mmCIF file of C-alpha atoms in Angstrom:
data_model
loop_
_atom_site.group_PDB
_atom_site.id
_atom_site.type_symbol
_atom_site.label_atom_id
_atom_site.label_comp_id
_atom_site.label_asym_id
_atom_site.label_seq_id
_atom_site.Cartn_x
_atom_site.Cartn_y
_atom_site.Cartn_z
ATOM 1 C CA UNK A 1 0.000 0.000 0.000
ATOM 2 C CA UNK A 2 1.485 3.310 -1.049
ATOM 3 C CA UNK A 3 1.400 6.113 1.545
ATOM 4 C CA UNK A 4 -1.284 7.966 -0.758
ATOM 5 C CA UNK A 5 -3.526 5.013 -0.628
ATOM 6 C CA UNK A 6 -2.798 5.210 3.382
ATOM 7 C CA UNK A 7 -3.486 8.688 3.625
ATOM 8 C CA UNK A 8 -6.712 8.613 1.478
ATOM 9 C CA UNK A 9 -8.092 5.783 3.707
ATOM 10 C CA UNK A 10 -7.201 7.982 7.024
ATOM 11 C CA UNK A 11 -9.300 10.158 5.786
ATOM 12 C CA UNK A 12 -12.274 8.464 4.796
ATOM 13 C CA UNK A 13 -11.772 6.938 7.845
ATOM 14 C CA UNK A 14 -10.423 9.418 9.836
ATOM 15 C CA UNK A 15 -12.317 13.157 8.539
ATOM 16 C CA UNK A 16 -11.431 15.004 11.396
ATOM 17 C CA UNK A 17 -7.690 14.143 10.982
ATOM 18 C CA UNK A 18 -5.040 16.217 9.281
ATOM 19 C CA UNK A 19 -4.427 14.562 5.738
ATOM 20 C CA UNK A 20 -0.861 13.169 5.774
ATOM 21 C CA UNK A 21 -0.572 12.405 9.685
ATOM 22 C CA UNK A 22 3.531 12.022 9.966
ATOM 23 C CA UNK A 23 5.052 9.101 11.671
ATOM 24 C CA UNK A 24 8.857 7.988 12.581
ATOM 25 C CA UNK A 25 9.665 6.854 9.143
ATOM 26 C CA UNK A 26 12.874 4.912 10.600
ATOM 27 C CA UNK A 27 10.409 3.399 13.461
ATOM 28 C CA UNK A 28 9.775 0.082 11.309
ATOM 29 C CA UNK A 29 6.568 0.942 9.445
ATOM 30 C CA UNK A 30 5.380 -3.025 10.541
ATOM 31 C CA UNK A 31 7.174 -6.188 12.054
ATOM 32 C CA UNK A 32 8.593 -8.245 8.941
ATOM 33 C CA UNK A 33 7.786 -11.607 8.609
ATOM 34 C CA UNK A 34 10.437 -13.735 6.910
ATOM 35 C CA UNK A 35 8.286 -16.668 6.160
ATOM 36 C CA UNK A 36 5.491 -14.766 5.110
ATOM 37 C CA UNK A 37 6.613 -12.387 2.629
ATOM 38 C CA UNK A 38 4.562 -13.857 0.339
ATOM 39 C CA UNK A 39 1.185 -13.926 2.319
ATOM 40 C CA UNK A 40 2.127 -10.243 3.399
ATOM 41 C CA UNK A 41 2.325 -9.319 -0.370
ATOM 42 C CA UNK A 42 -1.286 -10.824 -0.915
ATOM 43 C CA UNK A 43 -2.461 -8.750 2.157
ATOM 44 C CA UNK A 44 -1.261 -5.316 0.890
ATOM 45 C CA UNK A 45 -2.917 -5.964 -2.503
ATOM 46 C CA UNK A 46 -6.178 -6.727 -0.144
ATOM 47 C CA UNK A 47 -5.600 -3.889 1.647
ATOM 48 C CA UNK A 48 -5.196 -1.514 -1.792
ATOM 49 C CA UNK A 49 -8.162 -2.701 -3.016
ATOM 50 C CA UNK A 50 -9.924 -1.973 0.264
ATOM 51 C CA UNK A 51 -8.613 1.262 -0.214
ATOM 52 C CA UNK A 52 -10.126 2.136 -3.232
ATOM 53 C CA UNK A 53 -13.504 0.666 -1.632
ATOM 54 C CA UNK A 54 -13.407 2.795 0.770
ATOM 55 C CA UNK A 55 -12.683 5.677 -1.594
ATOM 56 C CA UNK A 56 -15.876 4.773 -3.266
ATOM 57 C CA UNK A 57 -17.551 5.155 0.208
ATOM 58 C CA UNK A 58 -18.339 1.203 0.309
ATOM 59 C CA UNK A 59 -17.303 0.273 3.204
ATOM 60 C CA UNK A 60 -19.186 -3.067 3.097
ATOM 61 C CA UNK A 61 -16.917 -3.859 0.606
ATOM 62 C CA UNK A 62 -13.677 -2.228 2.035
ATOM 63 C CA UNK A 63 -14.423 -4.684 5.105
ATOM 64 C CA UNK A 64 -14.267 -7.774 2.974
ATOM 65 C CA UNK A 65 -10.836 -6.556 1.345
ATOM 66 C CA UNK A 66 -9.541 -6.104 4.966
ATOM 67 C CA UNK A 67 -10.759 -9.183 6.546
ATOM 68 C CA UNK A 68 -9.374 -11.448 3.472
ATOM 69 C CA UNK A 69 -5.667 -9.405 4.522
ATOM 70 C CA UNK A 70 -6.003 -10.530 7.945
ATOM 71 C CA UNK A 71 -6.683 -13.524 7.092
ATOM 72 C CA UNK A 72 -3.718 -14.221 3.898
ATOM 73 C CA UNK A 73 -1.687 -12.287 7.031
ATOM 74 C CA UNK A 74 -2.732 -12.863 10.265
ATOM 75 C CA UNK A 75 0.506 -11.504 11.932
ATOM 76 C CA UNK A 76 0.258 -8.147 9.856
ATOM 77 C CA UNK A 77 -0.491 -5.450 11.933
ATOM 78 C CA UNK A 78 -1.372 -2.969 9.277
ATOM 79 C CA UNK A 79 -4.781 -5.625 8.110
ATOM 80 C CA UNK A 80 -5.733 -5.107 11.696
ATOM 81 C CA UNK A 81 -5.336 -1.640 11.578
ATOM 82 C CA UNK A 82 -7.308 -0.989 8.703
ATOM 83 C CA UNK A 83 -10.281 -4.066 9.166
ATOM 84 C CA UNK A 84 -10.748 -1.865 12.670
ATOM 85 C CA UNK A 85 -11.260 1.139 11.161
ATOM 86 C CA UNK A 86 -13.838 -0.196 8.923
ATOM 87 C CA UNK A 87 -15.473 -2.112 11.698
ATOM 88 C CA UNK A 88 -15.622 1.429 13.485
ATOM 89 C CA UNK A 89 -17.372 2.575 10.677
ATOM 90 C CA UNK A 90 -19.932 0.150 10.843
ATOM 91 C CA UNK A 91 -20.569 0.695 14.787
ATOM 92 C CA UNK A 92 -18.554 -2.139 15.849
ATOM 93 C CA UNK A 93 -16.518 -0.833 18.777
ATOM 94 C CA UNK A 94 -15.739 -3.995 20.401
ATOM 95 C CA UNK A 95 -14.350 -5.252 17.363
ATOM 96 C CA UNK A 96 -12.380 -2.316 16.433
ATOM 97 C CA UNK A 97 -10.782 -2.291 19.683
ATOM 98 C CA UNK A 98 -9.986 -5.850 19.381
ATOM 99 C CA UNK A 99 -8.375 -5.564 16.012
ATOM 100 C CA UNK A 100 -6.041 -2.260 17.756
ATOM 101 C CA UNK A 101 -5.142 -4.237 20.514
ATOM 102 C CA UNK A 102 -4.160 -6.934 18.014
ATOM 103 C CA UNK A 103 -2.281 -4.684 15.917
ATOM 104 C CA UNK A 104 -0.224 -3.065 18.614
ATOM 105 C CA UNK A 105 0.638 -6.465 19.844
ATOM 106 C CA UNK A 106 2.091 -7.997 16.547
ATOM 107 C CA UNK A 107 3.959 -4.605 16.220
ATOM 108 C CA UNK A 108 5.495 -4.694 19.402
ATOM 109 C CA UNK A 109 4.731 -1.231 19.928
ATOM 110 C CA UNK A 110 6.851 0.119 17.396
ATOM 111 C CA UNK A 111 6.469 2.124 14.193
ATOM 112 C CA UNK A 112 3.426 3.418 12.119
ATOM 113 C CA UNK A 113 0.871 0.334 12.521
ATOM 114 C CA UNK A 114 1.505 0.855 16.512
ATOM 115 C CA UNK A 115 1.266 4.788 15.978
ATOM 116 C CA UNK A 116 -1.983 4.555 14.217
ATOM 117 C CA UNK A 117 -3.420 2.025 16.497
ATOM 118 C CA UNK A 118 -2.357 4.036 19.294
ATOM 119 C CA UNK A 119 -3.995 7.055 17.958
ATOM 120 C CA UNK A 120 -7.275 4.719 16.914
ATOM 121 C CA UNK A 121 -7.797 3.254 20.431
ATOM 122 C CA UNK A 122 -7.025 6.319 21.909
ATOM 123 C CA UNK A 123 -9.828 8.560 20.373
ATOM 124 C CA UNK A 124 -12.475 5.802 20.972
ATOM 125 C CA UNK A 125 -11.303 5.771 24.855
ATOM 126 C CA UNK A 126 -11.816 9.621 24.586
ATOM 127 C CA UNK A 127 -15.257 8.944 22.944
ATOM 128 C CA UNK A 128 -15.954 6.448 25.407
ATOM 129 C CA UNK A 129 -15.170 8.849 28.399
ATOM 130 C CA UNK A 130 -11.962 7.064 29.621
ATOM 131 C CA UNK A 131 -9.430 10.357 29.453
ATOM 132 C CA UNK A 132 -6.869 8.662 31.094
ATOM 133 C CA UNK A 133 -6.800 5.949 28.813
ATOM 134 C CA UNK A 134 -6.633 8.049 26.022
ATOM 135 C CA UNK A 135 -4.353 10.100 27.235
ATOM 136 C CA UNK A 136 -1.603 6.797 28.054
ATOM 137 C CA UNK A 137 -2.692 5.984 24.050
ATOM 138 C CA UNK A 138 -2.196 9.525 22.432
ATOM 139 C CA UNK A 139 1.246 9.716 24.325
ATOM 140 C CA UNK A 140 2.541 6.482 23.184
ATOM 141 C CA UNK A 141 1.291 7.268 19.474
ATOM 142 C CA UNK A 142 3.425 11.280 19.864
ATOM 143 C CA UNK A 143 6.109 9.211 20.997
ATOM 144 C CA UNK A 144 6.400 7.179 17.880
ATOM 145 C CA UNK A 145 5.977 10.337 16.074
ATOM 146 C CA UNK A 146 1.965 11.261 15.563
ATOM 147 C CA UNK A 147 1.620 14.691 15.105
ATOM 148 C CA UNK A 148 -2.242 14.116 15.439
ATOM 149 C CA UNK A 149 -1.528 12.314 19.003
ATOM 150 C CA UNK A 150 0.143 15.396 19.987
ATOM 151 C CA UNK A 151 -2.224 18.141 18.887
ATOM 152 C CA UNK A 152 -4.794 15.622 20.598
ATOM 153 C CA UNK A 153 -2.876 15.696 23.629
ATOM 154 C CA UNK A 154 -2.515 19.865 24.134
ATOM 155 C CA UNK A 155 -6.474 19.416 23.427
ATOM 156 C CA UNK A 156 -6.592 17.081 26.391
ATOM 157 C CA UNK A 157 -4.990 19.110 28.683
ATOM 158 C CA UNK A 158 -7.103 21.236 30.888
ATOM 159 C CA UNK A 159 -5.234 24.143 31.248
ATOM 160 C CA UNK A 160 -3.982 24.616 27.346
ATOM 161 C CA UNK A 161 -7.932 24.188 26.477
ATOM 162 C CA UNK A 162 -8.530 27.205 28.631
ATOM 163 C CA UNK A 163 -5.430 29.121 27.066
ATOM 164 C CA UNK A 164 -6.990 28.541 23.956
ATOM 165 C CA UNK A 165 -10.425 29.800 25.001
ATOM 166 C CA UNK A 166 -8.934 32.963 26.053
ATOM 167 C CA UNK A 167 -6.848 33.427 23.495
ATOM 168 C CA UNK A 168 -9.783 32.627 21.259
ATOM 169 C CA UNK A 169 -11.518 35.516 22.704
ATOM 170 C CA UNK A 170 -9.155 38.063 22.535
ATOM 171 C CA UNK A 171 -8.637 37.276 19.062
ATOM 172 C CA UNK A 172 -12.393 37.282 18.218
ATOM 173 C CA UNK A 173 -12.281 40.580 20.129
ATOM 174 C CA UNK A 174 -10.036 42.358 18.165
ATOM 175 C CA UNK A 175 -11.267 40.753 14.956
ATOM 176 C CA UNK A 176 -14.541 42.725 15.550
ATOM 177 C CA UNK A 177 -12.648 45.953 16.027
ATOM 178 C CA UNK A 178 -13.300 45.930 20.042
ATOM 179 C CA UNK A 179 -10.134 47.903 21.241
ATOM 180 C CA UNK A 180 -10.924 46.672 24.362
ATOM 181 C CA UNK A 181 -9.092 43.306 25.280
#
């Protein structure tokens, strides 16, 4: 999968993300698997045409690309990555989670498919009402490089959110010719 396709599908998946989230390039993008170069081939070619299902706004379809990559790869943490999104999309939380606990396990933690998965679980914790959680989530994904995970993080933080109010104000303030600040 190219990093167009990946940014296309973040955001179809993903709207409310910046297009072209940055990650540690040098951070292993996903574990390798020696003796399954070949099934890992067949599961980015799943995962491309997923893609483009998804780009289509099918996501019935996109599913069904992304389950057939976990299954040709089962220990490729990018076809987890990618079937949970799509199961988010369909209201499946449970199995979404599942799929980014999965895919931060066979990545050991480390490089873009943890990132993203990171970032994933982390904003359904936040939509879920566990802060904490998503807080320990967003960090790990800024420390492998998300730049989403760390504008996420300043959001999450009680006293920036109030510096931005204010700041907010004063700006709206002067916008509408109020000298008065």
């Amino acid at each position: 999968m190219t990093s167009h396709d990946k940014e296309i599908l973040n955001q179809i998946f993903n709207p409310g993300l910046p297009y072209g989230d940055e990650v540690d390039s040098d951070s292993g993008d996903n574990i390798p698997q020696a003796d399954d170069s070949e099934a890992v081939e067949q599961a980015k070619a799943f995962e491309i045409q997923g893609v483009r299902e998804a780009e289509s706004g099918n996501v019935d379809a996109a599913l069904g690309f992304f389950q057939k990559a976990v299954d040709s790869a089962p220990q490729w943490p990018s076809a987890y990555n990618n079937r949970a999104q799509a199961l988010r999309l369909k209201g499946d939380v449970p199995g979404a989670r599942a799929d980014l606990d999965r895919a931060i396990e066979l990545s050991h933690g480390r490089g873009t498919a943890a990132c993203q998965a990171y970032t994933q679980r982390g904003l359904i914790k936040k939509k879920e009402g566990d802060d904490g959680g998503a807080k320990e989530d967003l960090e790990k994904a800024a420390s492998l490089g998300g730049a989403f995970a760390k504008q996420m993080l300043v959001a999450l933080n009680p006293y920036a959110a109030l510096c931005n109010q204010m700041l907010t104000g004063v700006l709206d303030k002067l916008r509408a010719g109020d000298g008065q600040v």
